[in-house]
Amino acid sequence: DTGVSQNPRHKITKRGQNVTFRCDPISEHNRLYWYRQTLGQGPEFLTYFQNEAQLEKSRLLSDRFSAERPKGSFSTLEIQRTEQGDSAMYLCASSLGGTDGYTFGSGTRLTVV
Amino acid sequence: AQSVTQLGSHVSVSEGALVLLRCNYSSSVPPYLFWYVQYPNQGLQLLLKYTTGATLVKGINGFEAEFKKSETSFHLTKPSAHMSDAAEYFCAVSSTGANSKLTFGKGITLSVRP
């Protein structure tokens, strides 16, 4: 068990560019979650998958955001036409179900300049 | 709808003193409640959780929390603070299960004075 892995750890991009983040969950976990955390705030739910199915999306996830989890393994979160307001820490978490709760990754910090 | 209120953004205690971080929640159904800790530039680590059963929950690093339904509270305590406890602490609630969407509070930064 190597934990939840997120890449890259840091990303600096120019406004208007597209960015993609990757999350590798704990291998036996069937649920995968994306959260966004801005400075001084708690994480906010974006979306989650059970296996490859995207079961819920927050209204925070505008049409510039898309998440996928092909084959129910790793997941990607893409942001198109980035804006300065997208600057945040993007956190991924996974879980097995039951009452164990989540395991979070270390996050990807996005800075849009 | 579910929500979490963490009053105050910063708590400072002396090393060896009691730590008390407050959390109040709102949930239309029996909640699942969590405390997470976050160190700088890292993800969140689960300290403890309440799902069902015993209302006093013990977690890692000597922390514990008590679920009080009548007060809609889930305050986090530790009898004796250690320098390594300095971090940001988040309370979270889920109304639909321990592995469903979590709603987090804004967090409290704990400082520990030598």
PDB file of C-alpha atoms in Angstrom:
ATOM      1  CA  ASP A   1       0.000   0.000   0.000  1.00  0.00           C
ATOM      2  CA  THR A   2       1.773   3.113  -1.242  1.00  0.00           C
ATOM      3  CA  GLY A   3      -1.049   5.508  -0.430  1.00  0.00           C
ATOM      4  CA  VAL A   4      -2.785   7.923  -2.766  1.00  0.00           C
ATOM      5  CA  SER A   5      -0.371   9.471  -5.250  1.00  0.00           C
ATOM      6  CA  GLN A   6      -0.943  12.795  -7.019  1.00  0.00           C
ATOM      7  CA  ASN A   7       1.086  14.288  -9.835  1.00  0.00           C
ATOM      8  CA  PRO A   8       2.391  16.850 -10.319  1.00  0.00           C
ATOM      9  CA  ARG A   9       2.834  18.274  -6.823  1.00  0.00           C
ATOM     10  CA  HIS A  10       3.016  21.796  -8.153  1.00  0.00           C
ATOM     11  CA  LYS A  11       1.885  23.355 -11.414  1.00  0.00           C
ATOM     12  CA  ILE A  12       2.299  26.939 -12.547  1.00  0.00           C
ATOM     13  CA  THR A  13       0.433  27.856 -15.706  1.00  0.00           C
ATOM     14  CA  LYS A  14      -0.511  30.946 -17.636  1.00  0.00           C
ATOM     15  CA  ARG A  15      -4.115  32.059 -17.721  1.00  0.00           C
ATOM     16  CA  GLY A  16      -5.946  30.473 -20.596  1.00  0.00           C
ATOM     17  CA  GLN A  17      -3.828  27.318 -20.740  1.00  0.00           C
ATOM     18  CA  ASN A  18      -5.172  23.828 -20.116  1.00  0.00           C
ATOM     19  CA  VAL A  19      -3.842  21.696 -17.265  1.00  0.00           C
ATOM     20  CA  THR A  20      -4.302  18.051 -16.311  1.00  0.00           C
ATOM     21  CA  PHE A  21      -3.686  16.420 -12.962  1.00  0.00           C
ATOM     22  CA  ARG A  22      -3.398  12.734 -12.213  1.00  0.00           C
ATOM     23  CA  CYS A  23      -4.416  10.735  -9.158  1.00  0.00           C
ATOM     24  CA  ASP A  24      -3.461   7.122  -8.465  1.00  0.00           C
ATOM     25  CA  PRO A  25      -5.629   5.741  -5.647  1.00  0.00           C
ATOM     26  CA  ILE A  26      -4.842   2.888  -3.296  1.00  0.00           C
ATOM     27  CA  SER A  27      -5.130  -0.122  -5.572  1.00  0.00           C
ATOM     28  CA  GLU A  28      -8.047  -1.917  -3.931  1.00  0.00           C
ATOM     29  CA  HIS A  29     -10.119   1.244  -3.372  1.00  0.00           C
ATOM     30  CA  ASN A  30     -13.143   1.482  -5.647  1.00  0.00           C
ATOM     31  CA  ARG A  31     -14.161   5.040  -4.755  1.00  0.00           C
ATOM     32  CA  LEU A  32     -12.185   8.107  -5.804  1.00  0.00           C
ATOM     33  CA  TYR A  33     -12.889  11.727  -4.906  1.00  0.00           C
ATOM     34  CA  TRP A  34     -11.652  15.153  -6.008  1.00  0.00           C
ATOM     35  CA  TYR A  35     -11.720  18.182  -3.718  1.00  0.00           C
ATOM     36  CA  ARG A  36     -10.478  21.749  -4.133  1.00  0.00           C
ATOM     37  CA  GLN A  37      -8.963  23.741  -1.292  1.00  0.00           C
ATOM     38  CA  THR A  38      -8.314  27.477  -1.498  1.00  0.00           C
ATOM     39  CA  LEU A  39      -6.189  29.408   0.963  1.00  0.00           C
ATOM     40  CA  GLY A  40      -7.729  29.626   4.403  1.00  0.00           C
ATOM     41  CA  GLN A  41     -10.648  27.357   3.551  1.00  0.00           C
ATOM     42  CA  GLY A  42     -11.578  23.756   4.039  1.00  0.00           C
ATOM     43  CA  PRO A  43     -11.680  21.379   1.088  1.00  0.00           C
ATOM     44  CA  GLU A  44     -14.730  21.647  -1.172  1.00  0.00           C
ATOM     45  CA  PHE A  45     -16.177  18.603  -2.905  1.00  0.00           C
ATOM     46  CA  LEU A  46     -15.850  18.520  -6.696  1.00  0.00           C
ATOM     47  CA  THR A  47     -16.759  15.022  -7.847  1.00  0.00           C
ATOM     48  CA  TYR A  48     -16.504  11.334  -7.083  1.00  0.00           C
ATOM     49  CA  PHE A  49     -16.308   8.008  -8.878  1.00  0.00           C
ATOM     50  CA  GLN A  50     -17.284   4.507  -7.975  1.00  0.00           C
ATOM     51  CA  ASN A  51     -15.122   2.366 -10.202  1.00  0.00           C
ATOM     52  CA  GLU A  52     -15.296   4.093 -13.593  1.00  0.00           C
ATOM     53  CA  ALA A  53     -18.702   5.694 -13.062  1.00  0.00           C
ATOM     54  CA  GLN A  54     -18.844   9.360 -12.116  1.00  0.00           C
ATOM     55  CA  LEU A  55     -21.650   9.397  -9.568  1.00  0.00           C
ATOM     56  CA  GLU A  56     -21.833  12.992  -8.411  1.00  0.00           C
ATOM     57  CA  LYS A  57     -20.557  16.362  -9.552  1.00  0.00           C
ATOM     58  CA  SER A  58     -20.625  19.615  -7.600  1.00  0.00           C
ATOM     59  CA  ARG A  59     -21.963  22.795  -9.130  1.00  0.00           C
ATOM     60  CA  LEU A  60     -18.430  24.085  -8.516  1.00  0.00           C
ATOM     61  CA  LEU A  61     -17.349  21.868 -11.392  1.00  0.00           C
ATOM     62  CA  SER A  62     -17.996  24.235 -14.285  1.00  0.00           C
ATOM     63  CA  ASP A  63     -17.932  23.142 -17.919  1.00  0.00           C
ATOM     64  CA  ARG A  64     -14.215  23.987 -18.013  1.00  0.00           C
ATOM     65  CA  PHE A  65     -13.555  21.108 -15.613  1.00  0.00           C
ATOM     66  CA  SER A  66     -13.695  17.465 -16.584  1.00  0.00           C
ATOM     67  CA  ALA A  67     -12.737  14.371 -14.644  1.00  0.00           C
ATOM     68  CA  GLU A  68     -12.315  10.828 -15.845  1.00  0.00           C
ATOM     69  CA  ARG A  69     -11.484   7.483 -14.349  1.00  0.00           C
ATOM     70  CA  PRO A  70     -10.945   5.075 -17.213  1.00  0.00           C
ATOM     71  CA  LYS A  71     -11.041   1.408 -16.216  1.00  0.00           C
ATOM     72  CA  GLY A  72     -11.730   2.368 -12.608  1.00  0.00           C
ATOM     73  CA  SER A  73      -8.066   2.831 -11.757  1.00  0.00           C
ATOM     74  CA  PHE A  74      -6.286   6.201 -11.911  1.00  0.00           C
ATOM     75  CA  SER A  75      -8.178   9.435 -12.462  1.00  0.00           C
ATOM     76  CA  THR A  76      -7.437  12.672 -14.271  1.00  0.00           C
ATOM     77  CA  LEU A  77      -8.825  16.133 -13.639  1.00  0.00           C
ATOM     78  CA  GLU A  78      -8.539  18.570 -16.522  1.00  0.00           C
ATOM     79  CA  ILE A  79      -9.122  22.301 -16.363  1.00  0.00           C
ATOM     80  CA  GLN A  80      -9.501  24.070 -19.695  1.00  0.00           C
ATOM     81  CA  ARG A  81      -8.870  27.773 -20.248  1.00  0.00           C
ATOM     82  CA  THR A  82      -7.571  28.282 -16.724  1.00  0.00           C
ATOM     83  CA  GLU A  83      -8.479  31.420 -14.793  1.00  0.00           C
ATOM     84  CA  GLN A  84      -6.753  33.009 -11.815  1.00  0.00           C
ATOM     85  CA  GLY A  85      -9.630  31.882  -9.630  1.00  0.00           C
ATOM     86  CA  ASP A  86      -8.675  28.277 -10.352  1.00  0.00           C
ATOM     87  CA  SER A  87      -5.523  28.702  -8.260  1.00  0.00           C
ATOM     88  CA  ALA A  88      -5.918  26.223  -5.416  1.00  0.00           C
ATOM     89  CA  MET A  89      -4.787  22.914  -4.003  1.00  0.00           C
ATOM     90  CA  TYR A  90      -6.534  20.018  -5.755  1.00  0.00           C
ATOM     91  CA  LEU A  91      -6.870  17.021  -3.474  1.00  0.00           C
ATOM     92  CA  CYS A  92      -7.641  13.460  -4.433  1.00  0.00           C
ATOM     93  CA  ALA A  93      -8.843  10.797  -2.008  1.00  0.00           C
ATOM     94  CA  SER A  94      -9.869   7.163  -2.254  1.00  0.00           C
ATOM     95  CA  SER A  95     -11.823   4.720  -0.141  1.00  0.00           C
ATOM     96  CA  LEU A  96     -12.879   1.111  -0.036  1.00  0.00           C
ATOM     97  CA  GLY A  97     -16.367   1.672   1.346  1.00  0.00           C
ATOM     98  CA  GLY A  98     -17.823   0.621   4.661  1.00  0.00           C
ATOM     99  CA  THR A  99     -17.024   2.976   7.503  1.00  0.00           C
ATOM    100  CA  ASP A 100     -13.280   3.397   7.027  1.00  0.00           C
ATOM    101  CA  GLY A 101     -13.459   6.810   5.435  1.00  0.00           C
ATOM    102  CA  TYR A 102     -11.029   8.341   2.982  1.00  0.00           C
ATOM    103  CA  THR A 103      -7.296   8.371   2.434  1.00  0.00           C
ATOM    104  CA  PHE A 104      -6.113  11.677   0.936  1.00  0.00           C
ATOM    105  CA  GLY A 105      -3.194  12.297  -1.349  1.00  0.00           C
ATOM    106  CA  SER A 106      -0.751  15.166  -0.836  1.00  0.00           C
ATOM    107  CA  GLY A 107      -2.461  17.304  -3.439  1.00  0.00           C
ATOM    108  CA  THR A 108      -1.510  19.262  -6.543  1.00  0.00           C
ATOM    109  CA  ARG A 109      -1.029  22.980  -5.993  1.00  0.00           C
ATOM    110  CA  LEU A 110      -2.075  24.966  -9.052  1.00  0.00           C
ATOM    111  CA  THR A 111      -0.993  28.564  -9.547  1.00  0.00           C
ATOM    112  CA  VAL A 112      -2.462  30.455 -12.491  1.00  0.00           C
ATOM    113  CA  VAL A 113      -0.499  33.563 -13.430  1.00  0.00           C
TER     114      VAL A 113
ATOM    115  CA  ALA B   1     -28.227  19.909   3.678  1.00  0.00           C
ATOM    116  CA  GLN B   2     -25.197  19.561   5.883  1.00  0.00           C
ATOM    117  CA  SER B   3     -22.750  22.110   7.243  1.00  0.00           C
ATOM    118  CA  VAL B   4     -19.937  22.523   9.748  1.00  0.00           C
ATOM    119  CA  THR B   5     -19.024  25.502  11.872  1.00  0.00           C
ATOM    120  CA  GLN B   6     -15.580  25.861  13.364  1.00  0.00           C
ATOM    121  CA  LEU B   7     -15.555  29.043  15.411  1.00  0.00           C
ATOM    122  CA  GLY B   8     -12.352  31.009  15.372  1.00  0.00           C
ATOM    123  CA  SER B   9      -9.527  30.474  12.932  1.00  0.00           C
ATOM    124  CA  HIS B  10      -6.621  30.211  15.330  1.00  0.00           C
ATOM    125  CA  VAL B  11      -6.005  28.630  18.732  1.00  0.00           C
ATOM    126  CA  SER B  12      -2.766  28.979  20.667  1.00  0.00           C
ATOM    127  CA  VAL B  13      -1.847  26.823  23.664  1.00  0.00           C
ATOM    128  CA  SER B  14       1.252  26.190  25.718  1.00  0.00           C
ATOM    129  CA  GLU B  15       3.051  22.883  25.451  1.00  0.00           C
ATOM    130  CA  GLY B  16       1.482  20.502  27.953  1.00  0.00           C
ATOM    131  CA  ALA B  17      -1.808  22.395  28.102  1.00  0.00           C
ATOM    132  CA  LEU B  18      -5.229  21.092  27.165  1.00  0.00           C
ATOM    133  CA  VAL B  19      -6.195  21.362  23.517  1.00  0.00           C
ATOM    134  CA  LEU B  20      -9.872  22.050  22.737  1.00  0.00           C
ATOM    135  CA  LEU B  21     -10.993  22.659  19.148  1.00  0.00           C
ATOM    136  CA  ARG B  22     -14.692  23.227  18.671  1.00  0.00           C
ATOM    137  CA  CYS B  23     -16.935  21.893  15.937  1.00  0.00           C
ATOM    138  CA  ASN B  24     -20.672  22.214  15.499  1.00  0.00           C
ATOM    139  CA  TYR B  25     -22.535  20.566  12.674  1.00  0.00           C
ATOM    140  CA  SER B  26     -25.883  20.698  10.955  1.00  0.00           C
ATOM    141  CA  SER B  27     -27.393  17.593   9.420  1.00  0.00           C
ATOM    142  CA  SER B  28     -30.927  16.503   8.668  1.00  0.00           C
ATOM    143  CA  VAL B  29     -30.113  12.871   9.410  1.00  0.00           C
ATOM    144  CA  PRO B  30     -27.774  11.146  11.873  1.00  0.00           C
ATOM    145  CA  PRO B  31     -24.349  12.329  10.811  1.00  0.00           C
ATOM    146  CA  TYR B  32     -20.994  10.773  10.255  1.00  0.00           C
ATOM    147  CA  LEU B  33     -18.349  13.088  11.739  1.00  0.00           C
ATOM    148  CA  PHE B  34     -14.628  13.372  11.174  1.00  0.00           C
ATOM    149  CA  TRP B  35     -11.579  15.299  12.286  1.00  0.00           C
ATOM    150  CA  TYR B  36      -8.648  15.660   9.904  1.00  0.00           C
ATOM    151  CA  VAL B  37      -5.228  17.247  10.423  1.00  0.00           C
ATOM    152  CA  GLN B  38      -3.225  18.972   7.702  1.00  0.00           C
ATOM    153  CA  TYR B  39       0.446  19.872   7.909  1.00  0.00           C
ATOM    154  CA  PRO B  40       1.845  22.562   5.567  1.00  0.00           C
ATOM    155  CA  ASN B  41       1.790  21.600   1.897  1.00  0.00           C
ATOM    156  CA  GLN B  42       0.413  18.165   2.621  1.00  0.00           C
ATOM    157  CA  GLY B  43      -2.878  16.356   2.246  1.00  0.00           C
ATOM    158  CA  LEU B  44      -5.290  15.596   5.060  1.00  0.00           C
ATOM    159  CA  GLN B  45      -4.771  12.827   7.565  1.00  0.00           C
ATOM    160  CA  LEU B  46      -7.706  11.285   9.411  1.00  0.00           C
ATOM    161  CA  LEU B  47      -7.454  11.778  13.184  1.00  0.00           C
ATOM    162  CA  LEU B  48     -10.698  10.092  14.194  1.00  0.00           C
ATOM    163  CA  LYS B  49     -14.264   9.467  13.094  1.00  0.00           C
ATOM    164  CA  TYR B  50     -17.710   8.905  14.539  1.00  0.00           C
ATOM    165  CA  THR B  51     -20.039   6.636  12.604  1.00  0.00           C
ATOM    166  CA  THR B  52     -22.288   4.824  15.071  1.00  0.00           C
ATOM    167  CA  GLY B  53     -22.044   3.424  18.580  1.00  0.00           C
ATOM    168  CA  ALA B  54     -19.881   4.894  21.333  1.00  0.00           C
ATOM    169  CA  THR B  55     -20.075   8.667  21.384  1.00  0.00           C
ATOM    170  CA  LEU B  56     -16.556   9.147  22.762  1.00  0.00           C
ATOM    171  CA  VAL B  57     -14.157   8.424  19.966  1.00  0.00           C
ATOM    172  CA  LYS B  58     -10.417   7.993  20.400  1.00  0.00           C
ATOM    173  CA  GLY B  59      -8.066   8.736  17.557  1.00  0.00           C
ATOM    174  CA  ILE B  60      -4.403   8.891  16.761  1.00  0.00           C
ATOM    175  CA  ASN B  61      -1.774  10.987  18.535  1.00  0.00           C
ATOM    176  CA  GLY B  62      -3.770  11.096  21.793  1.00  0.00           C
ATOM    177  CA  PHE B  63      -6.734  13.013  20.378  1.00  0.00           C
ATOM    178  CA  GLU B  64     -10.347  12.227  21.178  1.00  0.00           C
ATOM    179  CA  ALA B  65     -13.748  13.710  20.403  1.00  0.00           C
ATOM    180  CA  GLU B  66     -17.224  13.333  21.813  1.00  0.00           C
ATOM    181  CA  PHE B  67     -20.391  13.302  19.721  1.00  0.00           C
ATOM    182  CA  LYS B  68     -23.140  15.236  21.516  1.00  0.00           C
ATOM    183  CA  LYS B  69     -26.362  15.041  19.570  1.00  0.00           C
ATOM    184  CA  SER B  70     -28.248  17.444  21.841  1.00  0.00           C
ATOM    185  CA  GLU B  71     -25.592  20.105  21.279  1.00  0.00           C
ATOM    186  CA  THR B  72     -24.889  19.154  17.628  1.00  0.00           C
ATOM    187  CA  SER B  73     -21.210  19.212  18.553  1.00  0.00           C
ATOM    188  CA  PHE B  74     -18.114  17.113  17.967  1.00  0.00           C
ATOM    189  CA  HIS B  75     -15.313  18.937  19.792  1.00  0.00           C
ATOM    190  CA  LEU B  76     -11.742  17.667  19.562  1.00  0.00           C
ATOM    191  CA  THR B  77      -9.574  17.446  22.681  1.00  0.00           C
ATOM    192  CA  LYS B  78      -6.128  16.370  23.751  1.00  0.00           C
ATOM    193  CA  PRO B  79      -5.078  16.479  27.406  1.00  0.00           C
ATOM    194  CA  SER B  80      -1.523  17.650  26.826  1.00  0.00           C
ATOM    195  CA  ALA B  81      -0.345  19.536  23.739  1.00  0.00           C
ATOM    196  CA  HIS B  82       2.928  18.688  22.051  1.00  0.00           C
ATOM    197  CA  MET B  83       4.916  20.924  19.719  1.00  0.00           C
ATOM    198  CA  SER B  84       4.288  18.437  16.906  1.00  0.00           C
ATOM    199  CA  ASP B  85       0.526  19.056  17.190  1.00  0.00           C
ATOM    200  CA  ALA B  86       0.920  22.464  15.520  1.00  0.00           C
ATOM    201  CA  ALA B  87      -1.087  22.150  12.308  1.00  0.00           C
ATOM    202  CA  GLU B  88      -4.454  22.949  10.774  1.00  0.00           C
ATOM    203  CA  TYR B  89      -7.444  20.925  11.911  1.00  0.00           C
ATOM    204  CA  PHE B  90     -10.626  20.366   9.952  1.00  0.00           C
ATOM    205  CA  CYS B  91     -13.954  19.019  11.108  1.00  0.00           C
ATOM    206  CA  ALA B  92     -16.147  17.365   8.472  1.00  0.00           C
ATOM    207  CA  VAL B  93     -19.636  15.886   8.253  1.00  0.00           C
ATOM    208  CA  SER B  94     -21.377  13.458   5.955  1.00  0.00           C
ATOM    209  CA  SER B  95     -25.081  12.787   6.035  1.00  0.00           C
ATOM    210  CA  THR B  96     -24.967   9.812   3.724  1.00  0.00           C
ATOM    211  CA  GLY B  97     -22.145   7.616   4.899  1.00  0.00           C
ATOM    212  CA  ALA B  98     -18.487   7.502   5.840  1.00  0.00           C
ATOM    213  CA  ASN B  99     -17.524   7.141   2.183  1.00  0.00           C
ATOM    214  CA  SER B 100     -19.768   9.757   0.687  1.00  0.00           C
ATOM    215  CA  LYS B 101     -19.329  13.462   0.047  1.00  0.00           C
ATOM    216  CA  LEU B 102     -17.813  15.304   2.998  1.00  0.00           C
ATOM    217  CA  THR B 103     -18.577  18.891   3.944  1.00  0.00           C
ATOM    218  CA  PHE B 104     -15.647  20.514   5.719  1.00  0.00           C
ATOM    219  CA  GLY B 105     -15.422  23.431   8.084  1.00  0.00           C
ATOM    220  CA  LYS B 106     -13.013  26.288   7.405  1.00  0.00           C
ATOM    221  CA  GLY B 107     -10.405  24.823   9.700  1.00  0.00           C
ATOM    222  CA  ILE B 108      -8.578  25.941  12.822  1.00  0.00           C
ATOM    223  CA  THR B 109      -4.851  26.576  13.011  1.00  0.00           C
ATOM    224  CA  LEU B 110      -3.352  25.255  16.233  1.00  0.00           C
ATOM    225  CA  SER B 111      -0.154  26.858  17.497  1.00  0.00           C
ATOM    226  CA  VAL B 112       1.791  25.375  20.414  1.00  0.00           C
ATOM    227  CA  ARG B 113       4.027  27.650  22.458  1.00  0.00           C
ATOM    228  CA  PRO B 114       7.113  26.187  24.129  1.00  0.00           C
TER     229      PRO B 114
END
